CSV table of N, CA and C in Angstrom, one decimal:
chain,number,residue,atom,x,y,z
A,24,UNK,N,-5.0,-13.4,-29.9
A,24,UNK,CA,-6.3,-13.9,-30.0
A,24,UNK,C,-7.0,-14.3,-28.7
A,25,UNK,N,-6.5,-15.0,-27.6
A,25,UNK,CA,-6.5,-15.7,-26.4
A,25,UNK,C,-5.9,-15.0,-25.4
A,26,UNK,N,-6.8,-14.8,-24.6
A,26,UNK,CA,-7.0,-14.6,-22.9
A,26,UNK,C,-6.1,-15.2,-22.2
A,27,UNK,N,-5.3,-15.9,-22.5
A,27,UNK,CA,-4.6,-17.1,-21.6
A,27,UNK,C,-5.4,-18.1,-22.0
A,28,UNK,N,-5.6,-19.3,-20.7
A,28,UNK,CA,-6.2,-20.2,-21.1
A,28,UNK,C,-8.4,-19.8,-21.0
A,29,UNK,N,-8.3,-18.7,-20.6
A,29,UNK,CA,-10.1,-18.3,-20.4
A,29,UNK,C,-10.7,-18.3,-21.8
A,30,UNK,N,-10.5,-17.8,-22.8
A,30,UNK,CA,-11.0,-17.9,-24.2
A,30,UNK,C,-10.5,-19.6,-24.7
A,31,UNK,N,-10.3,-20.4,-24.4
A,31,UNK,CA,-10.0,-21.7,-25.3
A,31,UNK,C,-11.0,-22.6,-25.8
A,32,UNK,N,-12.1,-22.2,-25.2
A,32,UNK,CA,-13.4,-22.9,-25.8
A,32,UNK,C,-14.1,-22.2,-27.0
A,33,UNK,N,-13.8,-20.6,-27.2
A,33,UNK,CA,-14.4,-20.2,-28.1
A,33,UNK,C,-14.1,-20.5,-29.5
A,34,UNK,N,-14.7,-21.5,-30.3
A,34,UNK,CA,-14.5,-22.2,-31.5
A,34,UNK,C,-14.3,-21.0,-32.4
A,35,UNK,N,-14.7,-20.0,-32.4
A,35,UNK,CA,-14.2,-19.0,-33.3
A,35,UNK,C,-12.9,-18.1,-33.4
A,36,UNK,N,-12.5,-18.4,-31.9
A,36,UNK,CA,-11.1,-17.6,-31.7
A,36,UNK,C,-10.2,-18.9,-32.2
A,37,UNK,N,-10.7,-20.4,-31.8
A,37,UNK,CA,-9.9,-21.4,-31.9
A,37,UNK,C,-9.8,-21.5,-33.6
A,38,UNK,N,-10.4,-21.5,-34.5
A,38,UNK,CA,-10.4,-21.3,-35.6
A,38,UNK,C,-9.5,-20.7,-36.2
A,39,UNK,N,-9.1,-19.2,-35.3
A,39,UNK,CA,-8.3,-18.1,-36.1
A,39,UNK,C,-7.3,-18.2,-35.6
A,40,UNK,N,-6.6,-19.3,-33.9
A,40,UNK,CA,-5.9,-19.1,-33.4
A,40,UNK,C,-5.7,-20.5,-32.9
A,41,UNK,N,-4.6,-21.6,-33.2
A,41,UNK,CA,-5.1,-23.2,-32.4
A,41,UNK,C,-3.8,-23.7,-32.6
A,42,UNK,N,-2.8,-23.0,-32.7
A,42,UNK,CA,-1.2,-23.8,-32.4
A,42,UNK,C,-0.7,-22.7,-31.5
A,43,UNK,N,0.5,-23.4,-31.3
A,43,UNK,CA,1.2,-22.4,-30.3
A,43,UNK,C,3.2,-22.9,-30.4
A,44,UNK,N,3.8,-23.1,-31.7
A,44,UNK,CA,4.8,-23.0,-32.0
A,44,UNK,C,5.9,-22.5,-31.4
A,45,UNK,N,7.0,-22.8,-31.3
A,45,UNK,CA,8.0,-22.2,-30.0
A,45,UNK,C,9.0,-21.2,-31.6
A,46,UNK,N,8.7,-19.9,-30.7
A,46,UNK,CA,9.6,-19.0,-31.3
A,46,UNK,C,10.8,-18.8,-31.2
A,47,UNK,N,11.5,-19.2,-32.5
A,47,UNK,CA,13.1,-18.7,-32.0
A,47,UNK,C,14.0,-17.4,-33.2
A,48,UNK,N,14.7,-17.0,-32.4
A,48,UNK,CA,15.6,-15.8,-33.0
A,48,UNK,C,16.4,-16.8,-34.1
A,49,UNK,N,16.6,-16.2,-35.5
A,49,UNK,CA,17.2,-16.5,-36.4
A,49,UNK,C,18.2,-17.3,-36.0
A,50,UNK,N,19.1,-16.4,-35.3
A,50,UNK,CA,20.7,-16.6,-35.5
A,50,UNK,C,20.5,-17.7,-34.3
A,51,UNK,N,20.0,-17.5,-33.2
A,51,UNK,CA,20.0,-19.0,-32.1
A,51,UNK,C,19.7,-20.1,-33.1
A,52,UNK,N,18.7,-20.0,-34.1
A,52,UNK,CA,17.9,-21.2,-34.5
A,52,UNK,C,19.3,-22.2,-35.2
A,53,UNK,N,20.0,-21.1,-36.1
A,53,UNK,CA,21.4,-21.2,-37.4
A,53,UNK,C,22.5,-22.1,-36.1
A,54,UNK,N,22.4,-21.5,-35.0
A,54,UNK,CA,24.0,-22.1,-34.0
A,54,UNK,C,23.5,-23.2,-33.4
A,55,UNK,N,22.2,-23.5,-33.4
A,55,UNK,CA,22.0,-24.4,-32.6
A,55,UNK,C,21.5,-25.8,-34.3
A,56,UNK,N,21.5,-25.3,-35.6
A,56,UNK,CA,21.5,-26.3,-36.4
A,56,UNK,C,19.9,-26.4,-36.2
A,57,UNK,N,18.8,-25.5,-36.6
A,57,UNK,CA,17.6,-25.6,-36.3
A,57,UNK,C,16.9,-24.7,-37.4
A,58,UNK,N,15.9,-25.6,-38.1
A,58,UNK,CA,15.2,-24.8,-39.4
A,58,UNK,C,14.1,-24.3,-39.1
A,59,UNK,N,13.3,-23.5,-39.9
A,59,UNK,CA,12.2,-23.1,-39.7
A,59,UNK,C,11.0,-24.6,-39.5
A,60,UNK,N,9.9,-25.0,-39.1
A,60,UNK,CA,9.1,-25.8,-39.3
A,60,UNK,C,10.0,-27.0,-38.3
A,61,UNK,N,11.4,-27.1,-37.9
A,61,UNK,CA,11.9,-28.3,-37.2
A,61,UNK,C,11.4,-28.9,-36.1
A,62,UNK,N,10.9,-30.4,-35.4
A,62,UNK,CA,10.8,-30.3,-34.4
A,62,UNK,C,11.9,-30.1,-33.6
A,63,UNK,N,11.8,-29.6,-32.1
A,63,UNK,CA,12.5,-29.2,-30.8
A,63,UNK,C,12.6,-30.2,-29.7
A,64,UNK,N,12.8,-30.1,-29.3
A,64,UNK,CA,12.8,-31.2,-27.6
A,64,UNK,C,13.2,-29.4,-26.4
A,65,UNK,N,12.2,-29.4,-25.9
A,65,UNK,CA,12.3,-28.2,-25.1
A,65,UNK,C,12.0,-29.0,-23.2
A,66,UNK,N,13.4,-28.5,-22.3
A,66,UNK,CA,13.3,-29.1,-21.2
A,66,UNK,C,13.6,-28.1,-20.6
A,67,UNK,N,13.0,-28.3,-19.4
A,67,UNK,CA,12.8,-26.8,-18.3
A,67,UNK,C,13.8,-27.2,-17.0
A,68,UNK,N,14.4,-26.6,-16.3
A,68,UNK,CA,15.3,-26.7,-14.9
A,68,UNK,C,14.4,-26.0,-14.0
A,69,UNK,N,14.4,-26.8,-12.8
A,69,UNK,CA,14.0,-25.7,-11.4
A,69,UNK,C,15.1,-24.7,-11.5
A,70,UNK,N,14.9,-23.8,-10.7
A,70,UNK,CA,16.0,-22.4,-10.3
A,70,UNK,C,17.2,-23.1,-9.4
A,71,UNK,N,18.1,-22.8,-9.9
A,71,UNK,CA,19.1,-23.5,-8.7
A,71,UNK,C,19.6,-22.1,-7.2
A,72,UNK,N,18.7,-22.4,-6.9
A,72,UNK,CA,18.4,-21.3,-5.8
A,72,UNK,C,18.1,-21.9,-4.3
A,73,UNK,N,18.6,-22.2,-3.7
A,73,UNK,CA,18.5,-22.8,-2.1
A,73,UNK,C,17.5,-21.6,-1.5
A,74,UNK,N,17.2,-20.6,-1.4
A,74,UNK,CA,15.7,-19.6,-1.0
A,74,UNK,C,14.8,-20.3,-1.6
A,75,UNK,N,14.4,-21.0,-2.8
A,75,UNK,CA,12.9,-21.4,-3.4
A,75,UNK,C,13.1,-22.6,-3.1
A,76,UNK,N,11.4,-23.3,-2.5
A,76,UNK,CA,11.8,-24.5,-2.1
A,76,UNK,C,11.6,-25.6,-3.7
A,77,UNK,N,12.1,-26.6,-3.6
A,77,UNK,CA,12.7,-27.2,-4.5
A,77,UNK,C,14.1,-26.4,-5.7
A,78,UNK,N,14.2,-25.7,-5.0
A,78,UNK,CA,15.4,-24.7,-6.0
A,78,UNK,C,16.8,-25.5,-6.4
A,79,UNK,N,16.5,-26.7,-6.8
A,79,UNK,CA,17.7,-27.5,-6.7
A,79,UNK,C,18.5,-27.4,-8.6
A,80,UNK,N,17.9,-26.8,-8.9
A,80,UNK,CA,18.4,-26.8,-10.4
A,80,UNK,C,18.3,-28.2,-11.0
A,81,UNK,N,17.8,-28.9,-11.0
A,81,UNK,CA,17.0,-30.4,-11.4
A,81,UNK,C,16.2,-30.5,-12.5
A,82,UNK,N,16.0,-30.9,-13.4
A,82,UNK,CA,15.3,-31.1,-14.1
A,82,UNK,C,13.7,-31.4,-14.2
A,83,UNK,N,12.9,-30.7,-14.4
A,83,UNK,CA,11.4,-30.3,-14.5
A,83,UNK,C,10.8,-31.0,-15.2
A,84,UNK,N,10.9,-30.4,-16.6
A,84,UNK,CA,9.3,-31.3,-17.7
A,84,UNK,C,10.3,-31.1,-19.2
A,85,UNK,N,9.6,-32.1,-19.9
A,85,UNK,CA,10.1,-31.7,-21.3
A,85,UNK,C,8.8,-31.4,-22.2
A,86,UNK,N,9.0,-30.8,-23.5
A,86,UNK,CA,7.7,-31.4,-24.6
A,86,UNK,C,8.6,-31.1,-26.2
A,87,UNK,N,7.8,-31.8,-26.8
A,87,UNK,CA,7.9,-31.6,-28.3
A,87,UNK,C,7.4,-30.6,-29.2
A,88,UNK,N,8.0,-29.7,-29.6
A,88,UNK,CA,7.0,-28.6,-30.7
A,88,UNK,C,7.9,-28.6,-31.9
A,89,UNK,N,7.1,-27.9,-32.8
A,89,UNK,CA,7.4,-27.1,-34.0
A,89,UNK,C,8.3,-25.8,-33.7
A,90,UNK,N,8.8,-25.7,-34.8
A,90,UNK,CA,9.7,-23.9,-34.5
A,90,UNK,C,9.3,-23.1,-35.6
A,91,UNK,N,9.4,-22.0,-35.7
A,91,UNK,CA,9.0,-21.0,-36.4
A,91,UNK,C,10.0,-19.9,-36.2
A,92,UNK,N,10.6,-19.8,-36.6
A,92,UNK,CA,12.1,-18.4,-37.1
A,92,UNK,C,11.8,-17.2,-37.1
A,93,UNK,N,12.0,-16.3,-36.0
A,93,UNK,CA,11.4,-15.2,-36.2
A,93,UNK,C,12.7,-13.9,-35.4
A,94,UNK,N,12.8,-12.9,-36.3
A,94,UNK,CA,13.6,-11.6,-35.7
A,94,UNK,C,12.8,-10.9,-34.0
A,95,UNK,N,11.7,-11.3,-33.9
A,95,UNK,CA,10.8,-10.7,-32.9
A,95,UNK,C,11.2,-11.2,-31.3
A,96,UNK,N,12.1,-11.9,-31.3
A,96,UNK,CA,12.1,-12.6,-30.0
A,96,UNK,C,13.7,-12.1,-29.9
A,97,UNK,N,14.7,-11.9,-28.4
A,97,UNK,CA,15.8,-12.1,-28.5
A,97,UNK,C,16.6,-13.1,-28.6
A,98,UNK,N,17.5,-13.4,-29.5
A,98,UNK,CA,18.1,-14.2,-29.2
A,98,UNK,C,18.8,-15.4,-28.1
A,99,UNK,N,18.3,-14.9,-26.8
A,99,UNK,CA,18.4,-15.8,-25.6
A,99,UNK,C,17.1,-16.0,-24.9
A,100,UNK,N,16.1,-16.1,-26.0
A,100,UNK,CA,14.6,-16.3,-25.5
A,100,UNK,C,14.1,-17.1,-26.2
A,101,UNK,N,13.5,-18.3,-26.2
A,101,UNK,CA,12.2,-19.1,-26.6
A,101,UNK,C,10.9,-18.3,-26.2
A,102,UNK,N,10.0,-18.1,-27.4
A,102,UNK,CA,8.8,-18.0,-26.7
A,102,UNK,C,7.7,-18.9,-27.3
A,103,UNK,N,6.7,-19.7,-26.6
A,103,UNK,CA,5.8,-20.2,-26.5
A,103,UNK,C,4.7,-20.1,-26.2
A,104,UNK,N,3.6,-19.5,-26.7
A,104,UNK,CA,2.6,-18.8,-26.4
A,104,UNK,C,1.6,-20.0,-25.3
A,105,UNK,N,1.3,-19.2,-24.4
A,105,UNK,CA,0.2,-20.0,-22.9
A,105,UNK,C,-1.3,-20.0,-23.2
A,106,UNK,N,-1.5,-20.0,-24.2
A,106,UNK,CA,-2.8,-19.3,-24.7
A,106,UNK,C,-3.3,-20.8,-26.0
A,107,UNK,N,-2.6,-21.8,-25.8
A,107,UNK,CA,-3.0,-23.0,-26.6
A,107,UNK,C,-2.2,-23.9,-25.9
A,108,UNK,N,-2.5,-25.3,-26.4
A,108,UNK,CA,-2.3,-26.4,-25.8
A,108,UNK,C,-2.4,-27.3,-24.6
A,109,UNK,N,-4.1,-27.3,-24.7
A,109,UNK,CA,-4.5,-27.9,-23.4
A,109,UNK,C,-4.9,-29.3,-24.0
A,110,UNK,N,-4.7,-30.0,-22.8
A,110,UNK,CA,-5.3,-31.9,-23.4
A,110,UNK,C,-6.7,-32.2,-22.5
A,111,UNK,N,-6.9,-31.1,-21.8
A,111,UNK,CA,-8.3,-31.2,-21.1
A,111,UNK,C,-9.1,-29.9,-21.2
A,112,UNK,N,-10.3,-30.3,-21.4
A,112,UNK,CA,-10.9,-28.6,-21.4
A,112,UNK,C,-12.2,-28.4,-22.5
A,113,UNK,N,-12.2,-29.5,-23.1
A,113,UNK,CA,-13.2,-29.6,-24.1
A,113,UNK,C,-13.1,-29.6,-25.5
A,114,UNK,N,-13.8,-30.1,-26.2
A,114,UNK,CA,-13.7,-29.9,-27.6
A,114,UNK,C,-12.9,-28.9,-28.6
A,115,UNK,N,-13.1,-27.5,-28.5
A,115,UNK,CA,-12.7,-26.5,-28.8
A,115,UNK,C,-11.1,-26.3,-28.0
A,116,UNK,N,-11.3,-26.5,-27.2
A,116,UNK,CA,-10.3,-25.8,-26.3
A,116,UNK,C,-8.8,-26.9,-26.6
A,117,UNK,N,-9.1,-28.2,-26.8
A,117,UNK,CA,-8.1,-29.5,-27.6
A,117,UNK,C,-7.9,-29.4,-29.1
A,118,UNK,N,-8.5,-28.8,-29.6
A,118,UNK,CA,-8.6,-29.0,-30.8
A,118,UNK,C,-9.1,-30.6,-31.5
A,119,UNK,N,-10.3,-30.9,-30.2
A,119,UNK,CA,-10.7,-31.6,-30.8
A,119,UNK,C,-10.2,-32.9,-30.8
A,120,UNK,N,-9.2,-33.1,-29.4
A,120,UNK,CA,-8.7,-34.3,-29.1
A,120,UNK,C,-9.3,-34.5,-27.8
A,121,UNK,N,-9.8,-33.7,-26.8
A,121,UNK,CA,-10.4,-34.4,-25.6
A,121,UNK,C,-11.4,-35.6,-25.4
A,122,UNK,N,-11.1,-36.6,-25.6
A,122,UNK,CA,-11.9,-37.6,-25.6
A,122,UNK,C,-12.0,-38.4,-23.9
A,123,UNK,N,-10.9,-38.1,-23.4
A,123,UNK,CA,-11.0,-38.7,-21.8
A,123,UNK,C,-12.5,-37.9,-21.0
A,124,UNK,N,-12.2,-36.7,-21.3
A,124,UNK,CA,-13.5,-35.8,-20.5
A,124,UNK,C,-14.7,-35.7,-21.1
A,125,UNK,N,-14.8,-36.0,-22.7
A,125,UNK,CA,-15.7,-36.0,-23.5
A,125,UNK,C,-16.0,-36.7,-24.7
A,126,UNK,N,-16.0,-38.0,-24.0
A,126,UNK,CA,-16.0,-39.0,-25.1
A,126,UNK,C,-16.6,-39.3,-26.2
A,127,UNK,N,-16.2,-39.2,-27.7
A,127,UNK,CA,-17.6,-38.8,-28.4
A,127,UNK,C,-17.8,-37.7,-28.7
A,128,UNK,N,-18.0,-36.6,-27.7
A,128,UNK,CA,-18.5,-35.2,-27.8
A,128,UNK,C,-20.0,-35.4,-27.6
A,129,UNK,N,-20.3,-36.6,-26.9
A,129,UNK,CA,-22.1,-36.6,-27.2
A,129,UNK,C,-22.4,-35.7,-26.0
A,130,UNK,N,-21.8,-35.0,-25.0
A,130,UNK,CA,-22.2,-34.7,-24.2
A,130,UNK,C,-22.7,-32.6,-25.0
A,131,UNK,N,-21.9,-32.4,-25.9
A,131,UNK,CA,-21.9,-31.0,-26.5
A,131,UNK,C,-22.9,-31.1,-27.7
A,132,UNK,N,-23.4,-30.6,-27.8
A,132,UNK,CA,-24.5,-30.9,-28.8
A,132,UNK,C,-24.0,-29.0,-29.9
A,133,UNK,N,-23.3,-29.4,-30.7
A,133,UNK,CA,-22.6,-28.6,-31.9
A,133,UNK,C,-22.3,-29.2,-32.9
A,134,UNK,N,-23.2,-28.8,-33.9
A,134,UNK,CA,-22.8,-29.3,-35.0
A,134,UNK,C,-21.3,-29.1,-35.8
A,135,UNK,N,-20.8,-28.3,-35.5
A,135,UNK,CA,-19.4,-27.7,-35.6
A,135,UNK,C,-18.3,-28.7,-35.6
A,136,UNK,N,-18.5,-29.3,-34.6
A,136,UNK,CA,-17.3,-30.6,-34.2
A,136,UNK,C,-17.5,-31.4,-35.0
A,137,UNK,N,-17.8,-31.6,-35.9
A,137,UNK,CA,-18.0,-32.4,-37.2
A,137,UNK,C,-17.1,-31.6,-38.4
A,138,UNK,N,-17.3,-30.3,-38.2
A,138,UNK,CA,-16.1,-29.8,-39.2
A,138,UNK,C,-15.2,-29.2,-38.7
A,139,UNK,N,-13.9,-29.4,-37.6
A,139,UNK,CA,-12.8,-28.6,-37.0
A,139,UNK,C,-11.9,-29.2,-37.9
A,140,UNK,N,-11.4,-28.1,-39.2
A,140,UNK,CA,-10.6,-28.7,-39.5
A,140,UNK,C,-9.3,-28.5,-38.9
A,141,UNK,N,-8.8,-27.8,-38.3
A,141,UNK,CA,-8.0,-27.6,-37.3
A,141,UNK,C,-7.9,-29.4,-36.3
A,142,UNK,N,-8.5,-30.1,-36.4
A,142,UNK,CA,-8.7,-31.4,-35.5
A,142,UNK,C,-7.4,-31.5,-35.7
A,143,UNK,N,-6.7,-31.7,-34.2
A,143,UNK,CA,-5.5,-32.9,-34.1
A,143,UNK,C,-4.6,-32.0,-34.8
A,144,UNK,N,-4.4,-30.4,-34.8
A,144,UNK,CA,-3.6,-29.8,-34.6
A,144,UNK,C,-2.3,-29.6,-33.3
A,145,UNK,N,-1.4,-29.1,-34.0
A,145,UNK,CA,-0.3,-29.0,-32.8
A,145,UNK,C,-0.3,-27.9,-32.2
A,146,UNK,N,-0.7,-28.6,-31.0
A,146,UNK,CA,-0.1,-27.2,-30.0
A,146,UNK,C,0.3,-27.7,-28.7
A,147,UNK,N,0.5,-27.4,-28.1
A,147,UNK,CA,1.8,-28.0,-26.6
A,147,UNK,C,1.6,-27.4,-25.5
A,148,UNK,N,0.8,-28.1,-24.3
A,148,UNK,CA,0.9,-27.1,-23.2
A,148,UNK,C,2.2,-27.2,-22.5
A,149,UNK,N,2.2,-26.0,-22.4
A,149,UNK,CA,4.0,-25.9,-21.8
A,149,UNK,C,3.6,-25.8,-20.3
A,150,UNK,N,2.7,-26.0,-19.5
A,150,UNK,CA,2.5,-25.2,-18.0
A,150,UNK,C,3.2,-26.1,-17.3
A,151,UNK,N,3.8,-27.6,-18.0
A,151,UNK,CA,4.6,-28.6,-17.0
A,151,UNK,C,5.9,-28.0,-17.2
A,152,UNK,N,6.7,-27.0,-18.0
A,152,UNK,CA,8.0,-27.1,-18.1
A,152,UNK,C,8.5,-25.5,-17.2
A,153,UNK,N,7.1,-24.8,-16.1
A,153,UNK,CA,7.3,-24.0,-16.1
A,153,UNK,C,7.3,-23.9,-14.1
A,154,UNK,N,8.2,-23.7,-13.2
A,154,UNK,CA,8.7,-24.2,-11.9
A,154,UNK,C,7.9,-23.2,-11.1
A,155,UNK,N,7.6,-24.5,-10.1
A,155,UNK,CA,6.8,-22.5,-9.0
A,155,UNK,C,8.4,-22.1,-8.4
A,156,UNK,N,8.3,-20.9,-9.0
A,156,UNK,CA,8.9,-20.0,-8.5
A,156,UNK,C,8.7,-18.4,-8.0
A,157,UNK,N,8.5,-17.7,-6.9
A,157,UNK,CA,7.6,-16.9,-6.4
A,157,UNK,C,9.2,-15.8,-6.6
A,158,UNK,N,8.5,-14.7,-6.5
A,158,UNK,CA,9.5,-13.5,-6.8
A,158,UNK,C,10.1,-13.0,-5.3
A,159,UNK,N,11.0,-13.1,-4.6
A,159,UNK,CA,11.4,-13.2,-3.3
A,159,UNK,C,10.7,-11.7,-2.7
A,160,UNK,N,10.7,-10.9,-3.4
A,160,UNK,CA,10.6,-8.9,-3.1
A,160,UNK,C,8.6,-9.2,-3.1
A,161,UNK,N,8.0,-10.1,-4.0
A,161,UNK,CA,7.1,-9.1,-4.3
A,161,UNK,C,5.8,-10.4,-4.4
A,162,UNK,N,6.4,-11.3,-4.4
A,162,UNK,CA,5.8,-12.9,-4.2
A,162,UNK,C,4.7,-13.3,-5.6
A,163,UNK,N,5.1,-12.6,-6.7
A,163,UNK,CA,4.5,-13.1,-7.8
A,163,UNK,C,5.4,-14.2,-8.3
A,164,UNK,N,5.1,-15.3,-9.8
A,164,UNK,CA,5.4,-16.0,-10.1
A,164,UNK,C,6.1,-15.6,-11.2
A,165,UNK,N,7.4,-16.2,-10.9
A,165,UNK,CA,8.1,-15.9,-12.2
A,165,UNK,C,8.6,-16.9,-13.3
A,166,UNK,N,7.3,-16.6,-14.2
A,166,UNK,CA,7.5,-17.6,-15.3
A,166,UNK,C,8.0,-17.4,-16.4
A,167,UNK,N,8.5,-16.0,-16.4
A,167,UNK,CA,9.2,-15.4,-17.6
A,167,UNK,C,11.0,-15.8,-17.3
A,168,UNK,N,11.4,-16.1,-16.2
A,168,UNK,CA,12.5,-16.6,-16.2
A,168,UNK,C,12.9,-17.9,-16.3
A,169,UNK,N,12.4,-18.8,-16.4
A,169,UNK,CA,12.4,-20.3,-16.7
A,169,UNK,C,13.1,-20.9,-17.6
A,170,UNK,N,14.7,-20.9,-17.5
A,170,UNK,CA,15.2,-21.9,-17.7
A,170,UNK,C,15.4,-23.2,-18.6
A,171,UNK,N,15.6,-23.0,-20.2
A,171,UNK,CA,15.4,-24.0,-20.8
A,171,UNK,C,16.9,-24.6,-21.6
A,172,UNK,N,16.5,-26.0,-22.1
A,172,UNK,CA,17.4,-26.4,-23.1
A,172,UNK,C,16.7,-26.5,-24.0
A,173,UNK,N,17.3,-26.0,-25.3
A,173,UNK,CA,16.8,-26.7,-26.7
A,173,UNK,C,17.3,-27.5,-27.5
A,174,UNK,N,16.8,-28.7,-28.2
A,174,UNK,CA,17.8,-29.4,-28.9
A,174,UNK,C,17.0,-29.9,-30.4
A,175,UNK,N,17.6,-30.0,-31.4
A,175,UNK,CA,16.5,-30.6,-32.3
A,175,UNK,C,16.1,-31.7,-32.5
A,176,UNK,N,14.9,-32.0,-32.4
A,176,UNK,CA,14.6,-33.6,-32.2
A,176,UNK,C,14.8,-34.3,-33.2
């Protein structure tokens, strides 16, 4: 539904699209004692890599989500979609919890924010649990290898 985070204001994608659930493979979910709908405790490691600076293998960020049980992922993968769970960004883009940057909402004049029923849904920005890590060959970011623990909360 979402661009990344560039579409998160649009109230009509956020409507059709406003959680961001952490995906897990069946059989990981069964070994690790984890149901469909359970919450998670997901914690990220820097790279234990002496070439990346901070590469100390240390612990990063944690957050809280929902799980959803799904054949689509591999079983040595979490996925968490980057495309929800911002706590700054506006009305739409929070689901309607930004109140530090827009207090009220008096500043947006939409009738709409009166009906999100979506308000104070879950979604999780994961962008803390995810380490700069630059690709040594080719100097992109590699956020698809990032390092996690999961446990059930």
């Amino acid at each position: 539904m979402h661009n990344a985070h560039r579409t998160m204001q649009s109230k009509w994608l956020q409507e059709i699209s406003h959680t961001n659930p952490a995906l897990i493979n069946r059989t990981t979910a069964k070994k690790l004692g984890i149901d469909d709908g359970d919450w998670i405790e997901v914690t990220s490691f820097r790279p234990n890599d002496s070439a990346v600076p901070g590469g100390d293998g240390s612990r990063l960020g944690t957050l809280r989500t929902r799980v959803r049980l799904t054949e689509g992922v591999h079983p040595m993968v979490i996925a968490i979609a980057h495309n929800a769970g911002r706590s700054v960004g506006g009305a739409y883009a929070t689901n309607g919890t930004d109140t530090t940057h827009n207090p009220g909402y008096a500043d947006i004049a939409d009738a709409d924010l009166d009906r999100l029923w979506w308000k104070g849904a879950i979604s999780v920005p994961q962008n803390d649990l995810l380490p700069i890590y630059p690709d040594p060959v080719a100097g992109g970011q590699a956020y698809h290898d990032t390092v996690v623990q999961i446990r059930k909360a």
